[in-house]
PDB file of C-alpha atoms in Angstrom:
ATOM      1  CA  MET I   1       0.059   0.098   0.100  1.00  0.00           C
ATOM      2  CA  ARG I   2       2.814   2.318   0.964  1.00  0.00           C
ATOM      3  CA  LEU I   3       4.779   1.515  -2.189  1.00  0.00           C
ATOM      4  CA  GLU I   4       1.910   2.434  -4.208  1.00  0.00           C
ATOM      5  CA  LEU I   5       0.958   5.675  -2.814  1.00  0.00           C
ATOM      6  CA  ALA I   6       4.856   6.610  -3.195  1.00  0.00           C
ATOM      7  CA  LEU I   7       4.913   5.595  -6.904  1.00  0.00           C
ATOM      8  CA  GLU I   8       1.547   7.705  -7.394  1.00  0.00           C
ATOM      9  CA  ASN I   9       2.848  10.643  -5.618  1.00  0.00           C
ATOM     10  CA  PHE I  10       6.264  10.269  -7.539  1.00  0.00           C
ATOM     11  CA  ILE I  11       4.627   9.981 -11.066  1.00  0.00           C
ATOM     12  CA  GLY I  12       2.097  13.101 -10.290  1.00  0.00           C
ATOM     13  CA  SER I  13       5.023  15.181  -8.735  1.00  0.00           C
ATOM     14  CA  VAL I  14       6.402  18.467  -9.653  1.00  0.00           C
ATOM     15  CA  PHE I  15       9.198  16.426 -11.266  1.00  0.00           C
ATOM     16  CA  ALA I  16       6.859  15.456 -14.090  1.00  0.00           C
ATOM     17  CA  GLU I  17       5.690  18.917 -14.787  1.00  0.00           C
ATOM     18  CA  SER I  18       9.033  20.586 -14.668  1.00  0.00           C
ATOM     19  CA  LEU I  19      10.265  17.687 -16.935  1.00  0.00           C
ATOM     20  CA  LEU I  20       7.518  18.250 -19.632  1.00  0.00           C
ATOM     21  CA  GLN I  21       8.448  22.186 -19.449  1.00  0.00           C
ATOM     22  CA  HIS I  22      12.097  21.482 -19.968  1.00  0.00           C
ATOM     23  CA  GLN I  23      11.632  19.453 -22.899  1.00  0.00           C
ATOM     24  CA  GLN I  24       9.041  21.444 -24.905  1.00  0.00           C
ATOM     25  CA  VAL I  25      11.572  22.318 -27.508  1.00  0.00           C
ATOM     26  CA  LEU I  26      11.844  18.455 -28.485  1.00  0.00           C
ATOM     27  CA  ALA I  27       9.297  16.661 -30.558  1.00  0.00           C
ATOM     28  CA  THR I  28       6.037  15.863 -29.113  1.00  0.00           C
ATOM     29  CA  HIS I  29       6.586  12.137 -29.655  1.00  0.00           C
ATOM     30  CA  PHE I  30       9.830  12.122 -27.740  1.00  0.00           C
ATOM     31  CA  ILE I  31       7.942  13.859 -24.613  1.00  0.00           C
ATOM     32  CA  CYS I  32       5.364  10.985 -24.756  1.00  0.00           C
ATOM     33  CA  TYR I  33       8.045   8.381 -25.042  1.00  0.00           C
ATOM     34  CA  ASP I  34       9.880  10.002 -22.041  1.00  0.00           C
ATOM     35  CA  ARG I  35       6.452  10.010 -19.840  1.00  0.00           C
ATOM     36  CA  ARG I  36       6.237   6.176 -20.533  1.00  0.00           C
ATOM     37  CA  HIS I  37       9.795   5.408 -19.789  1.00  0.00           C
ATOM     38  CA  ARG I  38      10.497   7.516 -17.027  1.00  0.00           C
ATOM     39  CA  HIS I  39      13.094   6.352 -14.700  1.00  0.00           C
ATOM     40  CA  LEU I  40      12.029   5.102 -11.498  1.00  0.00           C
ATOM     41  CA  PRO I  41      14.318   5.285  -8.220  1.00  0.00           C
ATOM     42  CA  LYS I  42      15.858   1.992  -7.587  1.00  0.00           C
ATOM     43  CA  PRO I  43      14.266   1.141  -4.135  1.00  0.00           C
ATOM     44  CA  ILE I  44      10.675   1.560  -5.677  1.00  0.00           C
ATOM     45  CA  TYR I  45      11.612  -0.657  -8.633  1.00  0.00           C
ATOM     46  CA  LYS I  46      12.960  -3.368  -6.384  1.00  0.00           C
ATOM     47  CA  ALA I  47      10.197  -3.027  -4.121  1.00  0.00           C
ATOM     48  CA  GLY I  48       7.476  -3.600  -6.831  1.00  0.00           C
ATOM     49  CA  VAL I  49       9.607  -6.498  -8.290  1.00  0.00           C
ATOM     50  CA  LEU I  50       9.760  -8.095  -4.825  1.00  0.00           C
ATOM     51  CA  ARG I  51       6.081  -7.678  -4.476  1.00  0.00           C
ATOM     52  CA  ARG I  52       5.449  -9.405  -7.855  1.00  0.00           C
ATOM     53  CA  VAL I  53       7.630 -12.315  -6.745  1.00  0.00           C
ATOM     54  CA  MET I  54       6.130 -13.034  -3.443  1.00  0.00           C
ATOM     55  CA  ILE I  55       2.547 -12.666  -4.735  1.00  0.00           C
ATOM     56  CA  GLU I  56       3.611 -15.278  -7.194  1.00  0.00           C
ATOM     57  CA  ALA I  57       5.171 -17.537  -5.006  1.00  0.00           C
ATOM     58  CA  GLU I  58       2.069 -17.163  -2.823  1.00  0.00           C
ATOM     59  CA  ARG I  59      -0.295 -18.171  -5.775  1.00  0.00           C
ATOM     60  CA  ARG I  60       1.941 -21.251  -6.665  1.00  0.00           C
ATOM     61  CA  LYS I  61       1.994 -22.379  -3.078  1.00  0.00           C
ATOM     62  CA  ASP I  62      -2.067 -22.175  -2.704  1.00  0.00           C
ATOM     63  CA  HIS I  63      -2.185 -24.080  -6.330  1.00  0.00           C
ATOM     64  CA  ARG I  64      -0.033 -26.661  -5.022  1.00  0.00           C
ATOM     65  CA  ARG I  65      -1.783 -27.090  -1.581  1.00  0.00           C
ATOM     66  CA  LYS I  66      -5.170 -27.312  -3.358  1.00  0.00           C
ATOM     67  CA  ALA I  67      -3.877 -29.806  -5.693  1.00  0.00           C
ATOM     68  CA  HIS I  68      -2.678 -32.285  -3.160  1.00  0.00           C
ATOM     69  CA  SER I  69      -5.681 -31.945  -0.720  1.00  0.00           C
ATOM     70  CA  ALA I  70      -9.178 -33.749  -0.496  1.00  0.00           C
ATOM     71  CA  PRO I  71     -11.451 -32.090  -3.075  1.00  0.00           C
ATOM     72  CA  GLY I  72     -13.405 -29.324  -1.519  1.00  0.00           C
ATOM     73  CA  SER I  73     -11.555 -29.326   1.661  1.00  0.00           C
ATOM     74  CA  ILE I  74      -9.772 -25.988   0.859  1.00  0.00           C
ATOM     75  CA  VAL I  75     -11.585 -23.148  -0.350  1.00  0.00           C
ATOM     76  CA  THR I  76      -9.626 -20.340  -1.914  1.00  0.00           C
ATOM     77  CA  GLU I  77     -10.683 -17.004  -1.194  1.00  0.00           C
ATOM     78  CA  PRO I  78     -10.262 -14.489  -3.901  1.00  0.00           C
ATOM     79  CA  MET I  79      -7.249 -12.146  -4.076  1.00  0.00           C
ATOM     80  CA  ARG I  80      -9.363  -8.820  -3.555  1.00  0.00           C
ATOM     81  CA  LYS I  81     -10.951 -10.289  -0.430  1.00  0.00           C
ATOM     82  CA  ARG I  82      -7.683 -11.661   1.078  1.00  0.00           C
ATOM     83  CA  ARG I  83      -6.212  -8.200   1.021  1.00  0.00           C
ATOM     84  CA  ILE I  84      -8.947  -6.478   3.045  1.00  0.00           C
ATOM     85  CA  ILE I  85      -7.971  -6.035   6.440  1.00  0.00           C
ATOM     86  CA  LYS I  86     -10.888  -3.996   7.980  1.00  0.00           C
ATOM     87  CA  GLU I  87     -14.173  -2.995   6.735  1.00  0.00           C
ATOM     88  CA  VAL I  88     -15.168   0.619   7.915  1.00  0.00           C
ATOM     89  CA  GLU I  89     -18.722   1.649   7.670  1.00  0.00           C
TER      90      GLU I  89
END
């Protein structure tokens, strides 16, 4: 959650606006390319990679656990519901 917020803040930051103003002299296609391929700070990039690896490992483990158990004994909950910690009304 904190990684996603940091990533959103970085992408929508003042840096993006200043980068756009700085490169106004260049062709518009280059600016669009630069927006899509902007450098991410290494800790943010590595945290995203690590998170994807952990989610994939958890998915594999659940699949194998379900494959080697009695039919119907393990009910898998959707990923969206697993990530909900607390509901606030």
